[in-house]
Tab-separated table of C-alpha atoms in Angstrom:
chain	number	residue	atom	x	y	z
A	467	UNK	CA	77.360	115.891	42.266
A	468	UNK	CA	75.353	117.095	39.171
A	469	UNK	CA	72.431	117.694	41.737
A	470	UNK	CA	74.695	120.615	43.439
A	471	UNK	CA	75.656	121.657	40.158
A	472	UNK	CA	72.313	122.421	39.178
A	473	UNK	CA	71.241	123.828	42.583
A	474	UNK	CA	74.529	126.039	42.379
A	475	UNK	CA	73.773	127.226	39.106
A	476	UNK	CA	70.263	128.353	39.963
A	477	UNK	CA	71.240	130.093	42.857
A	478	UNK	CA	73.993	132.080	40.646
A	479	UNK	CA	71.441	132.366	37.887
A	480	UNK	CA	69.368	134.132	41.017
A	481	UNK	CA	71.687	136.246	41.902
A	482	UNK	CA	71.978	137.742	38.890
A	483	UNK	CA	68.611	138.148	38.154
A	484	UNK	CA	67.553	140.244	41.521
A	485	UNK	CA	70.747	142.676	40.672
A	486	UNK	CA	69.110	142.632	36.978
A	487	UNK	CA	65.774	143.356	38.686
A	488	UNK	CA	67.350	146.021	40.129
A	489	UNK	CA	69.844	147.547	37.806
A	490	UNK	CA	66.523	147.359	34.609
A	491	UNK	CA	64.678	149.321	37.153
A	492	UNK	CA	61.810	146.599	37.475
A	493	UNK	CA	61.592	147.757	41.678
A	494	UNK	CA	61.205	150.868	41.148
A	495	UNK	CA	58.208	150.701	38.891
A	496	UNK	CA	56.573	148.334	41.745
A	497	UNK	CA	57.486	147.292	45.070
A	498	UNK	CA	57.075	144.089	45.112
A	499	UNK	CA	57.657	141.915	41.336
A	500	UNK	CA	57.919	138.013	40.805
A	501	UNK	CA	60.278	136.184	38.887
A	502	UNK	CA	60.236	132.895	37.236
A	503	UNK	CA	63.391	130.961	36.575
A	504	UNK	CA	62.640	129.596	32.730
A	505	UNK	CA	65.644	127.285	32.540
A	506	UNK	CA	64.764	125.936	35.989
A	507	UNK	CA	61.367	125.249	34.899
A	508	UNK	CA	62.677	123.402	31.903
A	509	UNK	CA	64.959	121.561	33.339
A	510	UNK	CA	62.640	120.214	35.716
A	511	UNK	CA	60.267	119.306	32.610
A	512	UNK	CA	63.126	117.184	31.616
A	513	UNK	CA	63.824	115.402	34.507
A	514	UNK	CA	60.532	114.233	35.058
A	515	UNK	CA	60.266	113.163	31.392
A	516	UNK	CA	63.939	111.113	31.875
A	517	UNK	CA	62.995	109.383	35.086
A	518	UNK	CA	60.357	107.751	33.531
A	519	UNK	CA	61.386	107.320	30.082
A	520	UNK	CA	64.233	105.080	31.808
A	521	UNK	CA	62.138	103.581	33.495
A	522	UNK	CA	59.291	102.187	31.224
A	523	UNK	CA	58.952	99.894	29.135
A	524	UNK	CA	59.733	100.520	25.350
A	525	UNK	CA	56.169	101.607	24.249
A	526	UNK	CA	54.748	102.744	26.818
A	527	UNK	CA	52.094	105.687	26.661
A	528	UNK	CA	52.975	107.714	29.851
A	529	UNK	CA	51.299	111.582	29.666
A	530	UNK	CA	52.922	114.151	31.649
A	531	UNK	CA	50.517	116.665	33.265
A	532	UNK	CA	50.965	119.805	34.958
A	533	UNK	CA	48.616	120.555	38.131
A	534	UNK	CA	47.458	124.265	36.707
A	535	UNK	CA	46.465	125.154	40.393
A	536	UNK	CA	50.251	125.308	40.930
A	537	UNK	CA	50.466	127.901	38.903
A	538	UNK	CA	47.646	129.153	37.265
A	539	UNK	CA	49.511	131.204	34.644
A	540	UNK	CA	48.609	130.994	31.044
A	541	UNK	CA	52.374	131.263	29.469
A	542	UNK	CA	53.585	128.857	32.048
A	543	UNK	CA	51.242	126.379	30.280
A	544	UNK	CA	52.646	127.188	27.189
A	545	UNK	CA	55.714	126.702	28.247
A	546	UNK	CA	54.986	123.190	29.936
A	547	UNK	CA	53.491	122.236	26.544
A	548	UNK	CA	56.357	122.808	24.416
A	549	UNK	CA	58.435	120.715	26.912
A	550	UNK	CA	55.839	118.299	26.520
A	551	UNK	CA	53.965	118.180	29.496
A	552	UNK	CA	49.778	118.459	29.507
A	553	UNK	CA	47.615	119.573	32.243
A	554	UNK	CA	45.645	118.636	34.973
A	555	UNK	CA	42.770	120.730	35.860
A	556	UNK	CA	40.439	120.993	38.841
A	557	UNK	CA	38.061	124.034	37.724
A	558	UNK	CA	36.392	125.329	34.386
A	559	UNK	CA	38.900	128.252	35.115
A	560	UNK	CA	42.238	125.904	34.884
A	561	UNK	CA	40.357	124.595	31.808
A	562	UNK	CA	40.162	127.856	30.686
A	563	UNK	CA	43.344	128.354	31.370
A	564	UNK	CA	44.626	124.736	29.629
A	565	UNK	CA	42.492	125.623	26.492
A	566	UNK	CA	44.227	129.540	26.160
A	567	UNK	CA	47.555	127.920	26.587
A	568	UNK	CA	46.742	125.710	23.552
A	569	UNK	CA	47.140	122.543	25.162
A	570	UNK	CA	45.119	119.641	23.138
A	571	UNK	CA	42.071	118.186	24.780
A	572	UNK	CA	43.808	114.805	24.344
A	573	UNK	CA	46.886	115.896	26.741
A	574	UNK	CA	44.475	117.649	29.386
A	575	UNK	CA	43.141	115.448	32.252
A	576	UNK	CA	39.877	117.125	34.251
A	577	UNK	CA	39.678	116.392	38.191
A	578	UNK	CA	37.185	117.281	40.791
A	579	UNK	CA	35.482	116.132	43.534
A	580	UNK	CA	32.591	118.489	42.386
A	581	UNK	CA	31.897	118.686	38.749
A	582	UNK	CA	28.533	119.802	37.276
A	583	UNK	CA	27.059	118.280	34.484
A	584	UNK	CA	27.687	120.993	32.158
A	585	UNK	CA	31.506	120.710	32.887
A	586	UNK	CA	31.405	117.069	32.500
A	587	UNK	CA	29.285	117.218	29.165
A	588	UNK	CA	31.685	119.883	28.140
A	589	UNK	CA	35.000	117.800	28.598
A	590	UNK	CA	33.209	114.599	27.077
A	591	UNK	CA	32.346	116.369	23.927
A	592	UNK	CA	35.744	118.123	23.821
A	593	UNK	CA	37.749	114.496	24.416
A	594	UNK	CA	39.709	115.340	27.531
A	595	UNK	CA	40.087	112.864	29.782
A	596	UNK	CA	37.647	112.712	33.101
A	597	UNK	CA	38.172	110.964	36.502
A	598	UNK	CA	35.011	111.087	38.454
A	599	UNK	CA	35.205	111.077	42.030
A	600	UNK	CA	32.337	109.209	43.378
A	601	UNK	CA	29.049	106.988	42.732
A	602	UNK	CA	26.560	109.739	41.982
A	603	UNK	CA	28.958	111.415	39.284
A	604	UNK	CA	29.429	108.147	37.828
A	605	UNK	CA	25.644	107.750	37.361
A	606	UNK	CA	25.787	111.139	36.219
A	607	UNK	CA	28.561	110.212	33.724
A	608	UNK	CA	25.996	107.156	32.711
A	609	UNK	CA	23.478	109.441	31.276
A	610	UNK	CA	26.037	111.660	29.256
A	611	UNK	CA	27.673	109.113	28.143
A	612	UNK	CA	24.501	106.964	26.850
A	613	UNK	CA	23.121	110.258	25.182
A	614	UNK	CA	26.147	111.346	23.515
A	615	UNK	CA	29.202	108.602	23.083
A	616	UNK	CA	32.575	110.487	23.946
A	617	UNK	CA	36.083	109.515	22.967
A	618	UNK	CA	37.279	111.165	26.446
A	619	UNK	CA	39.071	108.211	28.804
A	620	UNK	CA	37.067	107.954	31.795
A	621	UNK	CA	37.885	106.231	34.696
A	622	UNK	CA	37.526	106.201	38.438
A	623	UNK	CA	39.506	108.163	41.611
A	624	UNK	CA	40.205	105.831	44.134
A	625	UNK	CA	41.509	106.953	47.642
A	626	UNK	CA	43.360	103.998	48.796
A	627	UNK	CA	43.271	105.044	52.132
A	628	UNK	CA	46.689	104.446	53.141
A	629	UNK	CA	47.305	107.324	56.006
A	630	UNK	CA	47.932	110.522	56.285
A	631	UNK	CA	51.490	112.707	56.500
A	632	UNK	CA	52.770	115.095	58.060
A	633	UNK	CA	50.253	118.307	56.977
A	634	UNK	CA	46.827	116.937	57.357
A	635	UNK	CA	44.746	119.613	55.911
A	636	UNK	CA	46.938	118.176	52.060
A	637	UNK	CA	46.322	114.360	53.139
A	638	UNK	CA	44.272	113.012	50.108
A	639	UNK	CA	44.144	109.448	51.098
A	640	UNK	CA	42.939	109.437	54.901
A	641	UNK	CA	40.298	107.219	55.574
A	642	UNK	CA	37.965	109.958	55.711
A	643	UNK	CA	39.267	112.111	52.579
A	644	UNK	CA	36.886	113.850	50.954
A	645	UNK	CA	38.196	112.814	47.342
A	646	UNK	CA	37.780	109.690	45.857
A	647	UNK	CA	35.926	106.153	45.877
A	648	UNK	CA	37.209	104.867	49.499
A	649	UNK	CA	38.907	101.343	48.385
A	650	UNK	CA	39.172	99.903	52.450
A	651	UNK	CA	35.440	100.928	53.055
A	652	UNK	CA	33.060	97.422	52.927
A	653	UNK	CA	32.509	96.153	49.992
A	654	UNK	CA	34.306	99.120	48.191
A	655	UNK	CA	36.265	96.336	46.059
A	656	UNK	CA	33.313	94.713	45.218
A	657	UNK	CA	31.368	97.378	43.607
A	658	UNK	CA	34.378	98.534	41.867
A	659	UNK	CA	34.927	95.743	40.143
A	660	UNK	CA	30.842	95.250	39.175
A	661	UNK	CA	31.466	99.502	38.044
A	662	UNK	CA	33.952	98.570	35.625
A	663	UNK	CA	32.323	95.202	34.177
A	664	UNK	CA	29.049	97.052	33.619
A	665	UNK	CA	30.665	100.329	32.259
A	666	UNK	CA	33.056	99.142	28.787
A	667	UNK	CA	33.828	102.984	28.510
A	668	UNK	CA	35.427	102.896	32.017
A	669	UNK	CA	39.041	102.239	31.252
A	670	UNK	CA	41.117	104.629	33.888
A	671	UNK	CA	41.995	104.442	37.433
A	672	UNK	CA	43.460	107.261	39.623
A	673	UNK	CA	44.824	108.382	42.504
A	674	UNK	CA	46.407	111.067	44.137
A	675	UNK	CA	47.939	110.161	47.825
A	676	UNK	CA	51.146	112.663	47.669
A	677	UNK	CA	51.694	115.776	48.704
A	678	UNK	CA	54.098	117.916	50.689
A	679	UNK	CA	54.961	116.163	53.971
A	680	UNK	CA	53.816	113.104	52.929
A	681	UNK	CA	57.002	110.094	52.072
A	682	UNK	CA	57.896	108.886	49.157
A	683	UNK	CA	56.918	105.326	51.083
A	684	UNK	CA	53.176	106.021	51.362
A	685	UNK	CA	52.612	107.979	48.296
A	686	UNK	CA	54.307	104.360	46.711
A	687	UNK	CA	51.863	102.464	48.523
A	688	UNK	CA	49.098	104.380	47.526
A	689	UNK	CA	50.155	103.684	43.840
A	690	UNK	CA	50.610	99.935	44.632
A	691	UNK	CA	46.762	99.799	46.072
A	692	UNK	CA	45.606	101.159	42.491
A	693	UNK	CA	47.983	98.361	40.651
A	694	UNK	CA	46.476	95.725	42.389
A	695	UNK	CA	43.114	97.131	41.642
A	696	UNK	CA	43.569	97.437	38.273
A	697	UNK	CA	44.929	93.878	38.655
A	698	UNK	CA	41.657	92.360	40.278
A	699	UNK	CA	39.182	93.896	37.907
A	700	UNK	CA	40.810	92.773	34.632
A	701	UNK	CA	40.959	89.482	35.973
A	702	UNK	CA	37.396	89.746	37.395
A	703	UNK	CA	35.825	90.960	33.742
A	704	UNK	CA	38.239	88.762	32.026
A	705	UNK	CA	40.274	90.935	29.044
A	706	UNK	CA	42.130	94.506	29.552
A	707	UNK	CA	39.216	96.848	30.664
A	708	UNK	CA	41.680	99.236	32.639
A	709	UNK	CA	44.481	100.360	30.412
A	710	UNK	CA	45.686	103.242	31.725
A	711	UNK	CA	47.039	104.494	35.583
A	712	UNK	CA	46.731	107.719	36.316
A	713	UNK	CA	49.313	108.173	39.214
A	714	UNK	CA	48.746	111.610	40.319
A	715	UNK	CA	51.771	113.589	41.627
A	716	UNK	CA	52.339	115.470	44.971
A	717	UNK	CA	56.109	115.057	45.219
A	718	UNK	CA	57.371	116.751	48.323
A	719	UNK	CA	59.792	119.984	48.058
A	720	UNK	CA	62.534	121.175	49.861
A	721	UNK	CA	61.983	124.235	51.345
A	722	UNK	CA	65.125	124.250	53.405
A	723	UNK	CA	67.632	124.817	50.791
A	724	UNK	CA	68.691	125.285	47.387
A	725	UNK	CA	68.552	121.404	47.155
A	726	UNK	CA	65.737	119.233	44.698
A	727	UNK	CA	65.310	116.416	47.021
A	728	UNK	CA	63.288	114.182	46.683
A	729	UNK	CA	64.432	113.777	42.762
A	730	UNK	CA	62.123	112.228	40.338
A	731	UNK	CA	64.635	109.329	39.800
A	732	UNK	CA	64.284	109.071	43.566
A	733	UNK	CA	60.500	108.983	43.065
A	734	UNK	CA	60.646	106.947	40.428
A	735	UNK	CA	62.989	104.343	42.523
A	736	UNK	CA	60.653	103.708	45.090
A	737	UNK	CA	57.722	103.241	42.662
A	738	UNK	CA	59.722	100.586	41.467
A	739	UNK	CA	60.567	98.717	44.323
A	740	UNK	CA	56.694	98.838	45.658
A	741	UNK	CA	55.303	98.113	42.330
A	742	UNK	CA	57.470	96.212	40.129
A	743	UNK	CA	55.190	95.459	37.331
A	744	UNK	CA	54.127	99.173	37.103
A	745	UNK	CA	56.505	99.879	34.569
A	746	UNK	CA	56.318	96.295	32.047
A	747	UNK	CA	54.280	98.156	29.670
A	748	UNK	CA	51.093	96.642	31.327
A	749	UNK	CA	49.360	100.147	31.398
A	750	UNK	CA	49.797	103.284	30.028
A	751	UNK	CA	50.817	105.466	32.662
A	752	UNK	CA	49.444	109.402	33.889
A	753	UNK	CA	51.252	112.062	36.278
A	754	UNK	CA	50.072	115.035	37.753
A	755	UNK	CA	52.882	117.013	39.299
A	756	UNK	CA	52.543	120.484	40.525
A	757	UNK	CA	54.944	121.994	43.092
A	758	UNK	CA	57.755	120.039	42.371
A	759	UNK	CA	57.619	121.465	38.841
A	760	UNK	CA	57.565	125.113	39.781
A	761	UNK	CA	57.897	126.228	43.689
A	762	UNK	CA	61.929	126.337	43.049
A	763	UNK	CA	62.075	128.430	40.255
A	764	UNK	CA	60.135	131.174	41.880
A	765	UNK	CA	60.827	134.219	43.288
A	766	UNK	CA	59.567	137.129	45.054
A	767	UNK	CA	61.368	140.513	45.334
A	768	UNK	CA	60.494	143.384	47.548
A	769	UNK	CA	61.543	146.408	48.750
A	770	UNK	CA	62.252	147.034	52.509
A	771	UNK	CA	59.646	150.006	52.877
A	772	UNK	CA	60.628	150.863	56.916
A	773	UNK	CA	62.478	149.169	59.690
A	774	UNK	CA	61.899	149.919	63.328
A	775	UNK	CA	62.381	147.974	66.603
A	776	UNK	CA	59.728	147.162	68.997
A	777	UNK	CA	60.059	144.951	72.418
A	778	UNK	CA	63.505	144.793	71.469
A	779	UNK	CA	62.763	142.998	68.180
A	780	UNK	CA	63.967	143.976	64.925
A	781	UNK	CA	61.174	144.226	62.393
A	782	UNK	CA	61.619	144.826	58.570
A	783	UNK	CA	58.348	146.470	56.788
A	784	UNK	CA	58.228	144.444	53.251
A	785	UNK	CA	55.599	145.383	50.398
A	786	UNK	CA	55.734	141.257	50.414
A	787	UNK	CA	53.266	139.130	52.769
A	788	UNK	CA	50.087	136.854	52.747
A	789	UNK	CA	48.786	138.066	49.739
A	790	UNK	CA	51.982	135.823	47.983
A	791	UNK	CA	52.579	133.186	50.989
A	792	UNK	CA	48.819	132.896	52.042
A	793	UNK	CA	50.111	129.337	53.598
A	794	UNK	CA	53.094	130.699	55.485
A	795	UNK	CA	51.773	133.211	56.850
A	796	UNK	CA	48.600	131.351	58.247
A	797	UNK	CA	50.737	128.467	58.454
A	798	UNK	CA	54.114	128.899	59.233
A	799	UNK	CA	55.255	125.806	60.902
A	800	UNK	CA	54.012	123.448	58.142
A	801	UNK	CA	55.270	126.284	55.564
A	802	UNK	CA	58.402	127.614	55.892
A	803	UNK	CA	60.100	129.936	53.628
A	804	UNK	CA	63.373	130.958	53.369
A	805	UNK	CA	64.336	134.917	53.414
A	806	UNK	CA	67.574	136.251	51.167
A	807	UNK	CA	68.849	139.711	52.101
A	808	UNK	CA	70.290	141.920	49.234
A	809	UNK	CA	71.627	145.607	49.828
A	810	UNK	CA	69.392	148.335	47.596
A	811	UNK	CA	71.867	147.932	44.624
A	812	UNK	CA	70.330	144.212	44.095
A	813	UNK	CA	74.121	142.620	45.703
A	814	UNK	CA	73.919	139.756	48.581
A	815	UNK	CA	73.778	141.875	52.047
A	816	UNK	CA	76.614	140.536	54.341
A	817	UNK	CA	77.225	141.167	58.037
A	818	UNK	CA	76.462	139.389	61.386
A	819	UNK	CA	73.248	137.589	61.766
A	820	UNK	CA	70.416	139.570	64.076
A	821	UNK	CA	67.193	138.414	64.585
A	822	UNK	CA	64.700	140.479	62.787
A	823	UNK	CA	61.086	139.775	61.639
A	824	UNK	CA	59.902	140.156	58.178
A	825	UNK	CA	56.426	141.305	58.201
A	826	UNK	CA	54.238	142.289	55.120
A	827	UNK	CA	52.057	145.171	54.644
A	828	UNK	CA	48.435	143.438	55.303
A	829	UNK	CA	46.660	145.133	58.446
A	830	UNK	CA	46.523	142.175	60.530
A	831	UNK	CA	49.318	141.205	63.012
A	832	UNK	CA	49.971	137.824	61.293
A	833	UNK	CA	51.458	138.856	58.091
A	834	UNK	CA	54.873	137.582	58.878
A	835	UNK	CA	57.166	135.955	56.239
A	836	UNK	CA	59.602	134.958	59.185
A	837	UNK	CA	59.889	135.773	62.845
A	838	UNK	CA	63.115	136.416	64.580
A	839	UNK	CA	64.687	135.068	61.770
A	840	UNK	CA	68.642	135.303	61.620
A	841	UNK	CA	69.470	137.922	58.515
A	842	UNK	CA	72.011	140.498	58.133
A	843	UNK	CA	69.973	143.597	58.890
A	844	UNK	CA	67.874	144.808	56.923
A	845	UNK	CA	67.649	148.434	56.254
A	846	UNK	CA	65.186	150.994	54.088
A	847	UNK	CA	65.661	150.315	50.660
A	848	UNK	CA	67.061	146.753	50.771
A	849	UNK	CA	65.566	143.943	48.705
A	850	UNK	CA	64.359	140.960	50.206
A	851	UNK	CA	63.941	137.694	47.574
A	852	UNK	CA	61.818	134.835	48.737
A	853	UNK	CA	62.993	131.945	46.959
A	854	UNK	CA	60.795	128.446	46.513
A	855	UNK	CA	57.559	130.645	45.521
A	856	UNK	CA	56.907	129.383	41.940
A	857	UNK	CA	54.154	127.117	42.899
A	858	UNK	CA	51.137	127.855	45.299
A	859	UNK	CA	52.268	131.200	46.604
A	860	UNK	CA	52.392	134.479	44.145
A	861	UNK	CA	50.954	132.723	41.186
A	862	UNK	CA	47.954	132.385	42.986
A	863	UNK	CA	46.980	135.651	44.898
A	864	UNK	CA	45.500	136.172	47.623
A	865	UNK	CA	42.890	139.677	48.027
A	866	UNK	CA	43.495	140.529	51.369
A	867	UNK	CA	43.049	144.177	52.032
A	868	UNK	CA	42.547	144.721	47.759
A	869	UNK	CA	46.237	144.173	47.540
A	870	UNK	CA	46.882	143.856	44.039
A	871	UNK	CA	48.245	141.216	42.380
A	872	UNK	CA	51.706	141.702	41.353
A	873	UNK	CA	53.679	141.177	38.033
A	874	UNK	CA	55.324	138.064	37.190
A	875	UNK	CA	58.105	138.098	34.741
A	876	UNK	CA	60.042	135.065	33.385
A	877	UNK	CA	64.120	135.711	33.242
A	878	UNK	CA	66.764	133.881	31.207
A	879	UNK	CA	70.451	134.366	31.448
A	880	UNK	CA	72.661	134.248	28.270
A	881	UNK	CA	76.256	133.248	28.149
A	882	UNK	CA	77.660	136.359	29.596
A	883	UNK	CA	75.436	136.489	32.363
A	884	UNK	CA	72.811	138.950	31.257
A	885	UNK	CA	69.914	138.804	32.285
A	886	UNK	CA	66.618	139.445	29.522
A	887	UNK	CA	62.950	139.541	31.271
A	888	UNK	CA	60.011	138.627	29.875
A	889	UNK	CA	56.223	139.915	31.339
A	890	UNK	CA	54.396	137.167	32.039
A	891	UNK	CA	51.299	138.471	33.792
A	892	UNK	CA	51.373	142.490	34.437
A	893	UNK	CA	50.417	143.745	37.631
A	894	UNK	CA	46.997	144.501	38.717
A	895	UNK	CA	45.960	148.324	38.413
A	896	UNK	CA	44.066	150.293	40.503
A	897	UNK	CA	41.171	150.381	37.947
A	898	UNK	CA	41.351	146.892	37.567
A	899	UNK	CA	40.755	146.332	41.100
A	900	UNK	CA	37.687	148.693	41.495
A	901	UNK	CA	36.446	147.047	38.349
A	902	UNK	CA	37.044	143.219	40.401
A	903	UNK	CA	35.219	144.899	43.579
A	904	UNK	CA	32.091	145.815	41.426
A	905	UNK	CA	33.138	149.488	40.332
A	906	UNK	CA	30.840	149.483	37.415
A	907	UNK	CA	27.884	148.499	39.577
A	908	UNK	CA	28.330	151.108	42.415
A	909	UNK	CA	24.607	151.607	42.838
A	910	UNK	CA	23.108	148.551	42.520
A	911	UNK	CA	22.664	148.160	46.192
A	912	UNK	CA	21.088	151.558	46.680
């Protein structure tokens, strides 16, 4: 019951912010705008944070981290960090981005399956945590770490090569991944266990097996491989060299409805019946969610710029397409996203269903949001909302065609329903695009 609450009261909380996007004349400045819920966003933060803080052990370190490449948006760090939640970064630009937001090197976590040496010297001196990702950066690690001790955590990815799910291009822990120490490969244990007993600064292991369409089953199992890991080399160097799990993140997200399914209790539920002794205090524990943080408190709005039929098809001209659903549109099947229909006043449209595409305004014939989808139709004028788009979609754009990025603005809703909006990112001008495209060096090729 308090699950439908909360998905009712973001959908109202929706509602009223597209007719505020509307009414404060936000569309007609731009065509297209994006819209982050901020009391979805925190109320996600505090889920995660309760599921585990029933869960553990009194004592327990556990570190919350956000997945910047969700969202690579400097105030929606900020805001993550005063709900308490670091970040996980993949790129000296989501460091960048950490470091801006004023998150402490001691709550930032750096993964990649390709660092250089001046990134990994950098986060070493700076104390954030590392996870290399394979032999070589390990010996790479070796040389850093013998010429200038760190008081970063450093430990080990593992892929525990447990299977794939349903999207295979976001499986992490196939037996052929390209991240991570393979644990099933021969003699894979083996070494692991002599790379920890020679190494006393090696005190992390991680892995990251979920992801959207993969089950809350395997991304459990992946999590119990790395227990019993951890298990096997304190035994095998004989005191408590690994002290901390990092357990990734990659919890799968409903895309069909308003709904939060799987929950983090949920998540946390089936950790707990694969890997009992995960939560007795044993380790400190590390998470690294991403989607299931944001995509549901997004939303893109757009104007319906034309409408025509062709081949006896309804087709609605949006100023919204791949350059804010890059997967969907390239995608569709494993990427879904759900279309809203609201009249040009910013109200819900009503009327009988007719099949109608939803194209975007790149010049290639893909750039569909939906095909023949069932909508009310759509007419010049209307707005179109995308909901689900807060996480890999309009925070990260997509160039296609120098389509500039859009604006992003948080919304809150007081008690009486209004509606106050707050820019997060402005959107990209002209100038600033020529500038991106090498503007200032027009001649340099002459």
């Amino acid at each position: 019951m308090a699950a439908d609450t909360h998905a009712q009261d973001a959908a109202h909380r929706r509602d009223r912010a597209v007719r505020a996007a509307v009414e404060q004349g936000l569309l007609d400045r731009e065509p297209v705008v994006c819209l982050l819920d901020v009391a979805g966003i925190r109320a996600s933060a505090a889920a995660l944070t309760e599921a585990f803080a029933a869960a553990v052990a009194p004592g327990t370190p556990v570190l919350h981290t956000f997945a910047v490449k969700a969202a690579p948006l400097v105030p929606v760090l900020r805001l993550l960090d005063a709900c308490g939640l670091g970040c996980e970064a993949a790129s000296p630009g989501e460091l960048a981005l950490a470091r801006a937001a004023g998150v402490p090197a001691e709550r930032t976590v750096l993964d990649s399956p390709a660092k250089t040496a001046a990134e990994l010297r950098g986060a070493l001196a700076l104390g954030i945590a590392v996870n290399a990702d394979n032999h070589q950066e390990l010996e790479r690690l070796d040389a850093l770490v013998a010429a200038a001790p760190t008081r970063s955590p450093v430990g080990l990815r593992i892929n525990p090569q447990t299977g794939a799910g349903s999207i295979g291009a976001l499986s992490t822990a196939t037996a052929t991944s390209k991240f991570g120490f393979a644990l099933r490969d021969p003699g894979a244990r083996e070494r692991l266990v002599r790379a920890f007993a020679e190494r006393p600064w090696l005190t992390r292991l991680h892995t990251h097996s979920g992801s959207q369409g993969v089950p809350l089953e395997l991304i459990a199992e992946g999590v119990r491989e790395l227990h019993g890991l951890a298990e096997e080399i304190n035994a095998a160097v004989g005191k408590r060299r690994v002290d901390t799990l990092d357990i990734g993140g990659g919890l799968p997200v409903d895309f069909a409805s308003d709904g939060h399914a799987p929950s983090y209790a949920e998540y946390v539920a089936a950790l707990r019946a694969a890997v009992p002794a995960l939560f007795d205090g044993s380790y400190g524990l590390v998470t690294e969610f991403g989607r299931s943080l944001l995509a549901k408190h997004g939303l893109v709005l757009a104007r319906v710029e034309y409408t025509k039929t062709t081949g006896g098809r309804r087709i609605a001209l949006t100023h919204a397409g791949v350059q804010l659903a890059t997967r969907t549109v390239y995608a569709p099947a494993a990427w879904p996203l759900r279309i809203l229909a609201y009249d040009a006043k910013g109200a819900p449209r009503t009327g009988a269903p007719v099949a109608q595409d939803v194209a975007g305004p790149a010049c290639f014939a893909g750039d569909l949001l939906a095909t023949a989808r069932e909508l009310p139709e759509l007419f010049p004028g209307d707005v179109i909302a995308v909901p689900d788009t807060g996480a890999y979609a309009f925070t990260a754009h997509y160039g296609y065609n120098s389509l500039p990025r859009p604006a992003v603005h948080g919304f809150t809703t007081t008690a009486d329903d209004t509606v106050r909006f707050a820019l997060a990112r402005p959107a990209q001008s002209p100038a600033e695009l020529v500038t991106e495209a090498g503007g200032d060096h027009r001649d340099a090729l002459l």
